[in-house]
Coordinates of C-alpha atoms in Angstrom, one line a residue:
M30 CA 37.7 46.1 10.5
V31 CA 41.1 44.3 10.6
L32 CA 41.2 40.5 10.6
P33 CA 43.8 38.8 12.7
A34 CA 46.7 37.2 10.9
L35 CA 46.4 33.5 10.1
H36 CA 49.5 31.6 11.4
I37 CA 50.3 28.3 9.8
S38 CA 53.2 26.1 10.8
R39 CA 55.7 24.9 8.2
K40 CA 54.2 21.4 8.3
Q41 CA 50.7 22.7 7.9
A42 CA 51.8 25.0 5.1
A43 CA 53.3 22.1 3.2
I44 CA 49.9 20.3 3.5
V45 CA 48.1 23.3 2.2
F46 CA 50.5 23.7 -0.7
A47 CA 50.2 20.0 -1.5
A48 CA 46.5 20.2 -1.5
G49 CA 46.6 23.0 -4.0
A50 CA 48.9 21.0 -6.2
T51 CA 46.6 18.1 -5.9
L52 CA 43.6 20.0 -7.2
A53 CA 45.6 20.8 -10.3
G54 CA 46.8 17.2 -10.5
L55 CA 43.2 15.9 -10.3
A56 CA 42.4 17.6 -13.5
A57 CA 45.0 15.6 -15.2
G58 CA 43.8 12.3 -13.7
Q59 CA 46.4 12.2 -10.9
L60 CA 45.9 11.7 -7.2
S61 CA 48.6 13.0 -4.8
A62 CA 49.5 10.8 -1.9
D63 CA 49.6 13.8 0.3
V64 CA 45.8 14.2 0.5
R65 CA 44.8 10.6 1.0
T66 CA 43.9 9.1 4.4
P67 CA 47.0 7.2 5.5
A68 CA 46.8 3.4 5.6
V69 CA 46.3 1.7 8.9
A70 CA 49.6 0.8 10.4
I71 CA 50.6 -2.8 10.5
D72 CA 52.1 -4.3 13.6
W73 CA 54.6 -6.6 11.9
S74 CA 55.8 -8.1 15.2
S75 CA 52.4 -9.7 15.7
A76 CA 51.7 -10.6 12.0
V77 CA 50.0 -14.0 11.6
T78 CA 52.1 -16.4 9.5
T79 CA 50.0 -19.6 9.8
Q80 CA 46.3 -19.8 9.1
P81 CA 44.5 -20.6 12.4
Q82 CA 41.9 -23.3 12.7
T83 CA 38.5 -21.8 13.4
N84 CA 35.8 -23.5 15.3
W85 CA 32.5 -22.5 13.6
R86 CA 30.4 -24.6 15.9
R87 CA 29.9 -21.7 18.3
D88 CA 28.4 -18.3 18.6
I89 CA 30.8 -15.9 17.0
G90 CA 28.8 -12.8 17.6
G91 CA 30.4 -10.0 19.6
C92 CA 29.8 -6.4 20.5
A93 CA 28.2 -5.3 17.3
C94 CA 28.4 -1.5 18.1
D95 CA 32.1 -1.6 18.9
I96 CA 33.2 -0.4 15.4
H97 CA 36.2 1.8 16.4
P98 CA 39.1 -0.2 18.0
G99 CA 40.8 1.7 20.8
L100 CA 38.0 4.3 21.0
C101 CA 34.8 4.4 23.0
D102 CA 31.8 4.2 20.7
P103 CA 28.9 6.4 22.0
N104 CA 26.0 4.4 23.6
C105 CA 27.9 1.1 23.1
C106 CA 27.6 -0.3 26.6
C107 CA 29.5 -3.5 25.7
D108 CA 32.5 -1.6 24.3
S109 CA 35.5 -2.6 26.5
D110 CA 37.2 0.7 25.5
C111 CA 34.4 2.7 27.4
T112 CA 35.0 3.5 31.0
A113 CA 32.3 3.6 33.6
G114 CA 32.9 7.4 33.8
E115 CA 32.3 7.8 30.1
K116 CA 29.1 5.8 30.2
T117 CA 27.8 8.0 33.0
L118 CA 29.0 11.2 31.5
Y119 CA 27.3 11.2 28.1
F120 CA 25.6 7.9 27.3
T121 CA 21.9 8.2 26.7
D122 CA 21.0 4.6 25.8
C123 CA 22.6 1.2 25.1
L124 CA 22.8 0.0 21.6
S125 CA 22.3 -3.6 20.7
S126 CA 25.3 -5.7 21.9
S127 CA 25.0 -8.4 19.3
I128 CA 23.6 -8.9 15.8
G129 CA 22.7 -12.5 16.6
A130 CA 19.3 -13.7 17.8
S131 CA 18.9 -14.4 21.5
S132 CA 18.3 -18.0 22.4
A133 CA 14.7 -19.1 22.9
L134 CA 14.9 -20.1 26.6
V135 CA 11.8 -20.4 28.6
P136 CA 12.0 -18.9 32.1
L137 CA 10.6 -20.6 35.2
C138 CA 8.8 -18.0 37.3
S139 CA 7.2 -18.6 40.7
Q140 CA 6.0 -16.6 43.6
Y141 CA 7.4 -19.4 45.9
L142 CA 11.0 -18.9 44.8
S143 CA 13.0 -16.6 47.0
I144 CA 16.7 -17.3 46.3
V145 CA 18.8 -19.3 43.9
N146 CA 21.8 -21.5 44.8
W147 CA 24.3 -20.3 42.4
E148 CA 26.8 -23.1 43.1
S149 CA 24.3 -25.7 41.9
Q150 CA 22.9 -23.6 39.1
S151 CA 26.0 -22.3 37.4
G152 CA 25.2 -20.4 34.2
A153 CA 21.7 -19.5 35.2
S154 CA 20.3 -16.0 35.0
V155 CA 17.7 -14.7 37.5
F156 CA 15.3 -11.7 37.3
R157 CA 12.1 -10.5 38.8
S158 CA 9.0 -10.4 36.7
S159 CA 6.6 -7.4 36.6
G160 CA 4.4 -9.3 39.1
G161 CA 7.2 -9.8 41.5
A162 CA 7.8 -13.5 40.9
L163 CA 11.4 -14.8 40.8
C164 CA 12.3 -16.1 37.4
V165 CA 15.2 -18.5 36.6
V166 CA 16.5 -19.1 33.1
Y167 CA 18.9 -22.1 32.7
S168 CA 19.9 -24.2 29.7
N169 CA 20.4 -27.8 30.6
S170 CA 20.2 -29.1 27.0
A171 CA 23.1 -31.0 25.5
V172 CA 22.4 -29.3 22.2
K173 CA 24.3 -26.1 21.9
G174 CA 22.4 -24.8 19.0
S175 CA 22.2 -24.9 15.2
F176 CA 25.3 -23.5 13.4
F177 CA 26.1 -22.8 9.8
D178 CA 28.4 -25.1 7.9
D179 CA 31.7 -23.7 6.5
P180 CA 31.4 -23.5 2.7
G181 CA 35.1 -22.7 2.4
Q182 CA 36.5 -19.8 0.3
F183 CA 36.2 -19.4 -3.4
V184 CA 39.5 -18.2 -4.8
Q185 CA 39.6 -20.1 -8.0
D186 CA 37.7 -18.7 -11.0
S187 CA 36.0 -22.0 -12.0
A188 CA 34.7 -22.7 -8.5
F189 CA 33.5 -19.1 -8.1
A190 CA 31.7 -19.2 -11.5
T191 CA 29.9 -22.4 -10.5
Q192 CA 28.7 -21.0 -7.3
F193 CA 27.7 -17.6 -8.8
S194 CA 25.7 -19.2 -11.5
T195 CA 23.2 -20.4 -8.9
A196 CA 21.9 -16.9 -8.4
A197 CA 18.5 -16.5 -9.9
F198 CA 18.7 -12.8 -10.8
P199 CA 22.3 -11.5 -10.5
A200 CA 23.0 -7.8 -11.3
S201 CA 25.8 -8.8 -13.5
A202 CA 25.0 -8.8 -17.2
T203 CA 26.1 -11.9 -19.2
S204 CA 25.4 -10.1 -22.5
Y205 CA 23.5 -7.2 -23.9
N206 CA 21.5 -7.3 -27.1
A207 CA 19.5 -4.2 -28.2
D208 CA 17.7 -6.3 -30.8
R209 CA 14.5 -7.6 -29.2
S210 CA 13.2 -9.5 -32.2
H211 CA 13.9 -12.8 -30.4
I212 CA 11.0 -12.0 -28.0
L213 CA 8.5 -12.5 -30.7
A214 CA 9.6 -16.1 -31.1
K215 CA 8.5 -16.9 -27.6
A216 CA 4.9 -17.7 -26.6
Y217 CA 3.3 -15.3 -24.1
R218 CA 3.4 -16.3 -20.5
Y219 CA 1.5 -14.6 -17.6
G220 CA 2.9 -11.1 -16.9
D221 CA 4.9 -10.8 -20.1
P222 CA 5.0 -7.3 -21.7
L223 CA 2.6 -7.1 -24.6
Q224 CA 4.3 -6.5 -28.0
V225 CA 3.1 -4.1 -30.6
Y226 CA 4.3 -3.4 -34.2
F227 CA 5.0 0.1 -35.4
P228 CA 4.6 -0.1 -39.2
A229 CA 6.1 3.3 -39.9
L230 CA 9.5 2.1 -38.5
G231 CA 9.0 -1.6 -39.1
I232 CA 10.0 -2.6 -35.6
T233 CA 8.3 -4.0 -32.5
G234 CA 8.1 -2.6 -29.0
F235 CA 6.1 -2.7 -25.8
M236 CA 2.5 -1.5 -25.6
S237 CA 2.5 1.5 -23.2
L238 CA 0.3 1.6 -20.2
P239 CA 0.9 5.1 -18.8
T240 CA 1.2 4.8 -15.0
A241 CA 1.9 7.2 -12.1
I242 CA 5.2 6.0 -10.7
S243 CA 6.1 8.8 -8.3
G244 CA 3.5 11.5 -7.6
S245 CA 0.7 11.6 -10.1
S246 CA 2.3 12.3 -13.5
C247 CA 2.0 9.7 -16.2
N248 CA 5.0 7.6 -17.1
G249 CA 4.6 6.1 -20.6
N250 CA 7.5 3.6 -20.2
I251 CA 5.4 1.0 -18.3
P252 CA 4.2 -1.9 -20.5
A253 CA 0.8 -3.6 -20.4
K254 CA 1.2 -7.2 -19.3
F255 CA -0.3 -10.4 -20.7
M256 CA -3.4 -11.7 -18.7
V257 CA -2.9 -8.9 -16.1
A258 CA -6.0 -6.8 -15.8
E259 CA -5.2 -3.3 -14.6
T260 CA -6.8 0.0 -14.0
V261 CA -4.4 3.0 -13.6
T262 CA -5.0 6.7 -13.4
C263 CA -2.4 9.4 -13.8
Q264 CA -2.1 13.0 -14.9
Q265 CA -0.9 14.5 -18.2
T266 CA 0.1 18.2 -18.1
V267 CA -0.7 20.5 -21.0
A268 CA 2.4 22.2 -22.1
S269 CA 1.0 24.0 -25.2
P270 CA -2.8 24.4 -25.4
A271 CA -2.6 24.9 -29.2
A272 CA -0.8 21.6 -29.7
S273 CA -2.7 19.5 -27.1
C274 CA -5.4 18.5 -29.6
A275 CA -3.2 17.9 -32.6
A276 CA -1.9 14.6 -33.8
G277 CA 1.0 13.3 -31.7
S278 CA -0.4 14.7 -28.5
V279 CA -1.0 12.4 -25.6
F280 CA -4.6 13.7 -25.6
H281 CA -5.2 12.8 -29.2
M282 CA -7.1 9.6 -30.1
A283 CA -4.4 8.4 -32.6
Y284 CA -1.8 8.5 -29.8
Y285 CA -3.4 5.5 -28.2
T286 CA -5.6 3.9 -30.9
S287 CA -4.1 4.6 -34.1
G288 CA -11.2 17.1 -31.5
F289 CA -11.6 16.0 -28.1
Q290 CA -9.1 15.1 -25.4
I291 CA -8.8 11.4 -24.4
V292 CA -9.6 11.0 -20.7
N293 CA -10.3 7.2 -20.5
V294 CA -9.1 4.3 -22.7
T295 CA -10.2 0.7 -22.1
Y296 CA -8.3 -2.1 -24.0
T297 CA -9.9 -5.5 -24.1
F298 CA -7.5 -8.1 -25.5
L299 CA -9.0 -11.1 -27.1
Y300 CA -6.8 -14.1 -26.5
S301 CA -6.6 -17.8 -27.4
L302 CA -5.0 -20.5 -25.2
S303 CA -5.8 -23.5 -27.4
S304 CA -2.2 -24.4 -28.2
T305 CA 0.0 -21.4 -27.9
P306 CA -1.1 -18.3 -26.0
V307 CA -1.8 -15.6 -28.6
I308 CA -3.6 -12.2 -28.9
N309 CA -6.3 -12.5 -31.6
G310 CA -7.6 -8.9 -31.4
V311 CA -8.1 -5.8 -29.4
L312 CA -11.3 -3.9 -28.5
V313 CA -10.9 -0.3 -27.6
D314 CA -13.4 1.9 -25.8
V315 CA -12.5 5.6 -25.6
V316 CA -14.0 8.3 -23.4
L317 CA -13.6 11.8 -24.7
G318 CA -13.6 15.0 -22.7
S319 CA -13.8 18.7 -23.5
Y320 CA -11.7 21.2 -21.6
T321 CA -10.8 24.8 -21.6
L322 CA -7.0 24.5 -21.6
A323 CA -4.2 26.6 -20.3
A324 CA -0.5 26.0 -20.1
G325 CA 0.2 23.9 -17.0
T326 CA -3.3 22.4 -16.8
A327 CA -3.2 18.8 -15.5
I328 CA -5.8 16.4 -17.0
A329 CA -6.4 13.0 -15.4
Q330 CA -6.4 10.0 -17.7
T331 CA -7.5 6.5 -16.9
F332 CA -6.2 3.4 -18.7
V333 CA -7.8 -0.1 -18.3
T334 CA -6.6 -3.4 -19.7
K335 CA -8.9 -6.4 -19.7
F336 CA -8.6 -9.9 -21.2
A337 CA -11.4 -12.0 -22.7
P338 CA -11.5 -15.2 -24.8
S339 CA -14.1 -13.7 -27.2
A340 CA -15.9 -10.5 -28.0
T341 CA -19.1 -12.0 -26.8
F342 CA -17.5 -12.9 -23.5
A343 CA -16.1 -9.3 -23.2
A344 CA -19.6 -7.8 -23.7
T345 CA -21.1 -9.9 -20.9
S346 CA -20.8 -9.1 -17.2
Y347 CA -19.5 -11.9 -15.0
M348 CA -19.2 -12.1 -11.3
I349 CA -15.7 -11.4 -10.0
R350 CA -15.2 -13.1 -6.7
S351 CA -13.5 -11.4 -3.8
G352 CA -12.9 -14.7 -2.0
V353 CA -13.9 -18.4 -2.0
P354 CA -15.8 -18.2 0.1
G355 CA -14.3 -15.9 2.7
Y356 CA -13.2 -12.4 1.7
A357 CA -9.6 -11.9 0.9
V358 CA -8.0 -8.9 2.5
G359 CA -7.6 -6.1 -0.1
S360 CA -10.4 -7.4 -2.4
P361 CA -13.4 -5.2 -3.3
V362 CA -16.4 -5.4 -1.0
L363 CA -19.2 -6.8 -3.2
A364 CA -22.2 -4.4 -3.3
G365 CA -25.5 -4.4 -5.1
T366 CA -29.1 -3.3 -5.2
L367 CA -32.1 -5.5 -4.3
T368 CA -34.3 -6.0 -7.4
Q369 CA -37.3 -8.2 -8.2
S370 CA -38.8 -10.0 -11.2
G371 CA -42.3 -11.1 -10.3
S372 CA -42.1 -12.8 -7.0
A373 CA -38.4 -13.6 -7.3
S374 CA -35.7 -11.4 -5.8
G375 CA -32.1 -11.0 -6.8
I376 CA -29.2 -8.6 -6.5
L377 CA -28.3 -6.1 -9.2
H378 CA -24.5 -6.1 -9.1
I379 CA -22.1 -4.4 -11.5
P380 CA -18.7 -6.1 -11.5
D381 CA -16.8 -2.9 -11.7
P382 CA -15.4 -1.5 -8.4
A383 CA -16.1 2.0 -9.7
F384 CA -19.8 1.3 -9.2
G385 CA -19.5 -0.4 -5.8
I386 CA -19.1 1.6 -2.6
T387 CA -16.7 4.4 -3.4
L388 CA -15.5 7.5 -1.7
P389 CA -14.3 10.8 -3.1
V390 CA -10.6 11.8 -3.3
D391 CA -8.7 14.8 -4.5
V392 CA -8.1 15.1 -8.3
A393 CA -6.2 17.6 -10.4
A394 CA -8.3 20.7 -11.1
A395 CA -8.5 20.9 -14.9
G396 CA -8.3 24.4 -16.2
S397 CA -7.8 25.9 -12.8
S398 CA -5.0 27.3 -10.8
S399 CA -6.1 25.3 -7.7
P400 CA -3.7 22.3 -7.2
V401 CA -6.4 19.7 -6.2
Q402 CA -10.1 19.6 -5.7
C403 CA -13.0 17.2 -5.2
P404 CA -14.1 15.3 -8.4
S405 CA -17.4 16.3 -10.0
V406 CA -20.6 14.5 -9.0
T407 CA -20.5 12.7 -12.4
N408 CA -16.9 11.5 -12.1
Y409 CA -17.1 7.8 -11.1
A410 CA -13.5 7.0 -12.1
S411 CA -11.7 9.4 -9.7
R412 CA -13.0 7.8 -6.5
A413 CA -11.5 5.3 -4.1
S414 CA -13.1 1.8 -3.8
I415 CA -13.4 0.3 -0.3
T416 CA -11.6 -3.0 0.0
F417 CA -12.1 -5.7 2.6
G418 CA -10.1 -5.5 5.9
E419 CA -8.4 -2.2 5.1
N420 CA -9.3 0.7 7.3
S421 CA -8.9 3.9 5.3
V422 CA -9.5 7.6 5.6
F423 CA -10.2 9.7 2.5
G424 CA -11.0 13.3 1.8
C425 CA -11.1 16.0 -0.8
T426 CA -11.0 19.8 -1.2
L427 CA -13.7 22.3 -2.1
W428 CA -12.7 25.8 -3.1
L429 CA -15.4 28.4 -2.1
D430 CA -15.5 32.2 -2.0
R431 CA -17.5 34.2 0.4
T432 CA -20.4 34.7 -2.0
A433 CA -20.9 30.9 -2.3
L434 CA -21.2 30.7 1.5
N435 CA -23.7 33.5 1.7
S436 CA -26.0 32.7 -1.2
G437 CA -25.3 29.1 -2.4
C438 CA -25.7 26.9 0.8
A439 CA -28.7 24.9 -0.5
A440 CA -26.8 24.0 -3.7
L441 CA -23.6 23.3 -1.8
R442 CA -25.5 21.0 0.7
T443 CA -26.9 18.9 -2.2
Q444 CA -23.5 18.9 -4.0
I445 CA -21.6 17.6 -0.9
Y446 CA -24.3 14.9 -0.1
T447 CA -24.2 13.7 -3.7
L448 CA -20.4 13.8 -3.8
Q449 CA -20.1 11.7 -0.6
T450 CA -22.8 9.1 -1.4
L451 CA -22.6 9.0 -5.2
T452 CA -22.4 5.2 -5.3
A453 CA -23.2 4.3 -1.7
S454 CA -26.8 5.7 -2.1
A455 CA -27.4 3.5 -5.1
V456 CA -26.6 0.1 -3.3
T457 CA -28.7 -1.6 -0.7
H458 CA -26.8 -4.8 0.1
V459 CA -23.3 -6.2 0.4
G460 CA -22.1 -9.8 -0.1
V461 CA -21.8 -11.8 3.1
F462 CA -19.0 -13.8 1.5
G463 CA -16.6 -13.0 -1.3
N464 CA -18.4 -15.5 -3.6
A465 CA -22.0 -14.2 -3.1
S466 CA -24.4 -15.2 -5.8
V467 CA -26.6 -12.5 -7.4
S468 CA -29.4 -15.2 -7.6
N469 CA -29.4 -15.8 -3.9
V470 CA -30.5 -12.9 -1.8
Y471 CA -29.5 -14.8 1.3
D472 CA -25.9 -14.4 0.3
W473 CA -26.3 -10.7 0.9
I474 CA -26.9 -8.5 3.9
K475 CA -28.9 -5.3 4.0
I476 CA -27.0 -2.0 4.7
I477 CA -28.3 0.1 7.6
N478 CA -28.8 3.4 5.9
N479 CA -30.7 6.2 7.5
P480 CA -29.5 9.6 6.2
P481 CA -30.8 12.6 8.1
A482 CA -33.1 14.7 5.9
A483 CA -31.3 17.9 6.8
I484 CA -28.0 16.9 5.0
T485 CA -29.7 15.7 1.8
G486 CA -30.9 19.1 0.7
S487 CA -34.5 18.1 0.9
Q488 CA -35.2 20.4 3.9
T489 CA -35.0 24.2 4.0
I490 CA -32.2 25.3 6.3
T491 CA -31.7 28.8 7.7
D492 CA -28.0 29.6 7.7
A493 CA -26.1 32.4 9.6
A494 CA -24.1 34.9 7.7
D495 CA -20.8 33.6 6.2
T496 CA -21.8 30.1 7.2
C497 CA -23.3 27.0 5.6
S498 CA -24.5 24.4 8.0
S499 CA -26.0 20.9 7.9
L500 CA -23.3 19.7 5.5
L501 CA -22.3 16.1 5.2
T502 CA -18.7 16.8 6.2
D503 CA -18.0 13.3 7.3
F504 CA -19.3 10.0 5.7
D505 CA -18.3 6.8 7.4
V506 CA -18.8 3.2 6.1
Q507 CA -18.8 0.9 9.1
V508 CA -18.4 -2.8 8.6
L509 CA -18.7 -5.7 11.1
Y510 CA -17.1 -9.0 10.2
T511 CA -16.4 -12.4 11.7
Y512 CA -14.9 -15.8 10.8
Y513 CA -16.7 -19.0 9.9
G514 CA -15.5 -22.5 9.5
S515 CA -12.5 -24.3 11.0
S516 CA -10.0 -22.3 13.1
L517 CA -7.3 -23.8 10.9
G518 CA -8.8 -22.2 7.8
P519 CA -11.0 -19.3 8.9
Q520 CA -13.3 -17.7 6.3
A521 CA -14.0 -14.0 6.7
A522 CA -17.6 -12.9 6.3
I523 CA -19.4 -9.6 6.6
V524 CA -22.2 -9.6 9.2
G525 CA -23.2 -6.0 9.3
V526 CA -22.8 -2.7 7.4
R527 CA -23.9 0.8 8.4
F528 CA -23.6 4.2 6.8
N529 CA -22.9 6.8 9.4
Y530 CA -23.6 10.5 8.6
V531 CA -21.8 13.3 10.4
K532 CA -23.0 16.9 9.7
G533 CA -20.9 20.0 10.1
Q534 CA -20.5 23.5 8.8
F535 CA -18.3 25.7 6.6
Q536 CA -17.6 29.1 7.9
W537 CA -15.7 31.9 6.1
R538 CA -12.4 32.8 7.8
C539 CA -10.4 36.0 7.9
L540 CA -7.1 34.4 6.9
S541 CA -5.8 37.7 5.4
P542 CA -7.1 41.3 5.5
A543 CA -8.5 40.9 1.9
D544 CA -10.7 38.1 3.1
C545 CA -12.9 40.4 5.2
V546 CA -11.9 44.0 4.4
N547 CA -12.1 46.0 1.2
P548 CA -8.4 46.7 0.2
S549 CA -9.2 50.3 -0.5
T550 CA -9.3 50.9 3.3
Y551 CA -5.5 50.4 3.4
G552 CA -4.7 52.2 0.2
L553 CA -5.0 49.5 -2.5
A554 CA -7.4 49.1 -5.4
S555 CA -11.0 48.5 -4.4
A556 CA -12.2 44.8 -4.5
T557 CA -15.0 42.8 -3.0
P558 CA -13.8 41.2 0.3
G559 CA -13.7 37.5 0.1
S560 CA -13.5 37.1 -3.6
T561 CA -10.5 34.8 -3.3
P562 CA -11.7 31.2 -2.7
Q563 CA -10.8 29.4 0.5
R564 CA -10.0 25.8 1.1
F565 CA -12.7 23.6 2.7
R566 CA -12.3 19.8 3.3
I567 CA -14.8 17.0 3.5
R568 CA -13.9 13.6 4.9
S569 CA -14.9 10.0 4.4
S570 CA -13.7 6.7 5.9
V571 CA -14.2 3.0 6.1
S572 CA -13.7 0.9 9.3
F573 CA -13.7 -2.9 9.7
V574 CA -14.4 -4.2 13.2
R575 CA -14.3 -7.9 14.1
V576 CA -17.2 -9.1 16.2
S577 CA -15.6 -9.5 19.6
T578 CA -18.2 -11.9 21.2
V579 CA -17.4 -14.8 18.8
G580 CA -15.0 -17.5 19.9
T581 CA -14.2 -21.1 18.9
S582 CA -15.6 -24.3 20.3
L583 CA -14.7 -28.0 19.9
Y584 CA -17.2 -30.0 17.9
S585 CA -17.8 -33.7 17.9
P586 CA -20.4 -35.1 15.5
P587 CA -23.2 -37.2 17.1
A588 CA -22.7 -40.9 17.3
P589 CA -24.2 -42.8 14.4
R590 CA -27.5 -44.5 15.0
L591 CA -27.7 -48.3 14.9
V592 CA -28.4 -50.0 11.6
A593 CA -32.1 -49.5 10.9
Q594 CA -32.6 -53.2 9.8
L595 CA -32.2 -54.5 13.4
P596 CA -35.5 -55.6 15.0
D597 CA -37.0 -53.2 17.5
D598 CA -37.0 -55.8 20.3
I599 CA -33.3 -56.8 20.0
W600 CA -32.5 -55.1 23.3
Y601 CA -35.7 -56.3 25.1
P602 CA -36.7 -55.4 27.8
F603 CA -34.9 -52.1 26.8
T604 CA -36.1 -50.0 23.9
L605 CA -34.3 -47.8 21.4
G606 CA -34.8 -44.1 22.0

């Protein structure tokens, strides 16, 4: 194959040569003028020599999409460089003609208008509404609008510095000091990073609260903050199984508190606010786990920070409100169980969202090659709490082989039901308001909960081959709410809760020949068909629906009665009702 010759004019050849020379020059820190974009030509004959006076008391907005003078900008219908032919030829839409806001003029629309006298209504605009009425928009106000004042230009350093110093958080650094010892001289304020002392080095630093920043991996550079209670979960990956349990590993107790792998750490900071905010002590609760480790295994760790004025206070459970009184959007839905003591009734409520109404979500599969899977039926931490006003859909993955679908349906049915309703089945009531009292059962509303016996595992179910049926594949928490009180300060309240159970089935699928056929039939080593697990999903959700039949009404209190001390016959022969 012969390629055609490449012909380059002398001028083009000079450019190519200059470009080659420039590449060499760039290495030496030089830039050749031959490869730069030429400067815009100046028309010296029309150069402005005297600064014009500008009237800022007007709308200075123009055609915002006209960014190329002398050229037609595509889809810029207000571009004066565009001809009608160009607009018809390749325009597909019209971009915004101005970056300014349109004036808030109220149109007058009437079915009785038929025509507008333009001579008397100069400056008016007319259009037809969707209902066919003729609408007229005309501004007859003497006020032309609100315009920004001219602050002038800042060309002197002192004036510029004065104005720039008003910025609260400029990106410019005034100084840099790597010595952070001055931080210890300050009293704690809300949200300040907590300081810790490292005796081996004799320096202070921030207390780490590993947090998932992007994805699910732990980032240990995030500090715990003063008086900010947090619960975070992230994943640590095992790089070396032999070193994961040794001192210095993120799974070793001494790494966080100064065996077994650490999977949950709760710090309770004891503070005093009597004169200067200080930390008096720290209580540490550690949950240990035992895993069969392999390189690349991801283990979820949960870190909790709490603050209490004393150890006694920390050991006592107190009600945490979700609103006063109405629920705040995003706050946990209060849930509890009806209990009795003698003839008195109350609500057993644990002020930890992990023991409220929670739904399962995918977690890293420890010691497995599967990327994610449903949490275990004893894992309360790796679940999503339902929060008021936030409609959400959750789900998690089960990995099952063909044998499990043919011989383990009864156990699978019980597992899925327990997984879906781990905490929901333990509660009977939810708080009507966000400040419900555990001592007043009338502050709580009973949950409508009627699970079908078939999905709970309490009934014997006959399943077809390669199929498990009557599984709780979808669990829905349905909430009705309304508002009480003044329309100027509405208070959200829950007026109904129902658990909805949807049953489905898992069926083995032939996604590849090995799923349903012995590989020996096509010349490979013999293996049991369906030995590779397949992915099955279960779903859960929470929905908040406002009661639609409730409106607002004006209220006038009844007129006060006459003073009681007046004699009964004062209005004789009339009587008081």
